Amino acid sequence: FAFTKGNPPPATEWMSSVHKVNEESHSQLREALHVNGTTRPQILIRERNPRFHDLLSAWGERTGLEALLNTSLNASGFPMAASPYDVLALFRQSEVDTLVWNDILIRKR
């Protein structure tokens, strides 16, 4: 992105802006790219969301990439999950293999 780490544009906290991704990063971020090489990032501010920020930092240490794909929770044939029941039904009937729900990690066998 064209901004420095630690100084993201305010709109990125809410995924309400689009940014061009460096060519070198396309292979690492291909699932999150639009066809024109842009993405709608959500940049976390540690003070506002420390748990998720810590998760991203730990993921970055493990993989070298401090990024996860953030998307709505729905699948083909399912409406967007709007309740705990919807989340569990989608998890049970879809190809989603891992679900993190607050402090609970749920994996399919």
XYZ file of C-alpha atoms in Angstrom:
109
model
C 0.000 0.000 0.000
C 1.058 3.595 -0.413
C 0.998 4.417 3.297
C 3.406 3.525 6.057
C 2.801 0.877 8.695
C 1.484 2.546 11.826
C -0.139 5.398 9.895
C -3.078 3.928 7.941
C -5.778 6.154 6.445
C -8.811 6.322 8.796
C -11.177 4.753 6.232
C -9.168 1.509 6.259
C -10.352 0.709 9.781
C -13.851 0.161 8.353
C -12.922 -1.302 4.939
C -14.361 1.768 3.259
C -11.529 2.616 0.884
C -9.821 0.847 -2.008
C -6.039 0.728 -2.433
C -3.683 -0.533 -5.123
C -1.491 -3.455 -4.048
C 2.210 -3.564 -5.000
C 2.913 -5.987 -7.858
C 5.365 -7.907 -5.599
C 2.567 -8.676 -3.134
C 0.020 -9.977 -5.654
C 0.993 -13.640 -5.221
C 0.662 -13.460 -1.413
C -2.649 -11.606 -1.481
C -4.280 -12.968 -4.649
C -7.456 -14.155 -2.867
C -8.044 -10.640 -1.529
C -7.386 -8.795 -4.811
C -9.925 -7.332 -7.177
C -9.293 -7.978 -10.883
C -7.638 -4.537 -11.201
C -5.022 -5.273 -8.504
C -6.731 -3.312 -5.730
C -8.109 -4.423 -2.379
C -10.333 -3.046 0.342
C -8.128 -3.500 3.413
C -9.185 -3.415 7.023
C -6.232 -2.104 9.006
C -6.514 -2.798 12.719
C -5.576 -0.269 15.351
C -4.199 -2.165 18.347
C -5.726 0.161 20.938
C -9.206 -0.379 19.485
C -9.024 -4.127 18.869
C -6.125 -5.661 20.823
C -7.234 -9.310 20.626
C -7.563 -9.382 16.867
C -4.428 -7.283 16.448
C -2.521 -9.831 18.557
C -3.942 -12.655 16.422
C -2.743 -10.953 13.235
C 0.681 -10.311 14.760
C 1.017 -13.967 15.814
C -0.104 -15.086 12.337
C 2.480 -12.738 10.813
C 5.255 -14.172 12.970
C 4.277 -17.699 11.942
C 3.757 -17.074 8.217
C 5.597 -13.860 7.367
C 2.329 -12.219 6.263
C 0.303 -10.092 8.696
C -2.913 -10.461 6.713
C -6.023 -12.580 6.899
C -8.958 -12.580 4.528
C -11.935 -10.847 6.131
C -15.214 -11.627 4.439
C -18.889 -11.894 5.218
C -19.942 -15.196 6.705
C -22.067 -16.799 4.035
C -21.659 -19.462 1.386
C -23.351 -20.318 -1.873
C -26.946 -21.240 -1.090
C -26.830 -19.711 2.399
C -27.948 -16.258 3.484
C -25.465 -14.119 5.393
C -25.158 -15.448 8.945
C -27.224 -13.230 11.234
C -27.452 -15.343 14.383
C -25.431 -17.942 16.294
C -27.746 -20.607 14.836
C -26.954 -19.405 11.283
C -23.221 -19.537 12.013
C -23.385 -23.103 13.309
C -25.622 -24.263 10.444
C -23.281 -22.770 7.866
C -20.241 -24.278 9.581
C -21.851 -27.710 9.729
C -23.064 -27.735 6.117
C -20.240 -25.907 4.320
C -16.584 -26.569 3.535
C -15.473 -24.201 6.312
C -13.153 -26.360 8.421
C -12.314 -24.100 11.376
C -14.405 -21.636 13.353
C -13.155 -19.301 16.069
C -15.937 -18.047 18.288
C -14.664 -15.731 21.024
C -12.388 -18.045 23.066
C -13.588 -21.279 21.437
C -11.792 -22.992 18.540
C -13.998 -25.444 16.633
C -12.531 -27.750 13.959
C -14.117 -30.384 11.790
C -12.549 -33.831 11.843
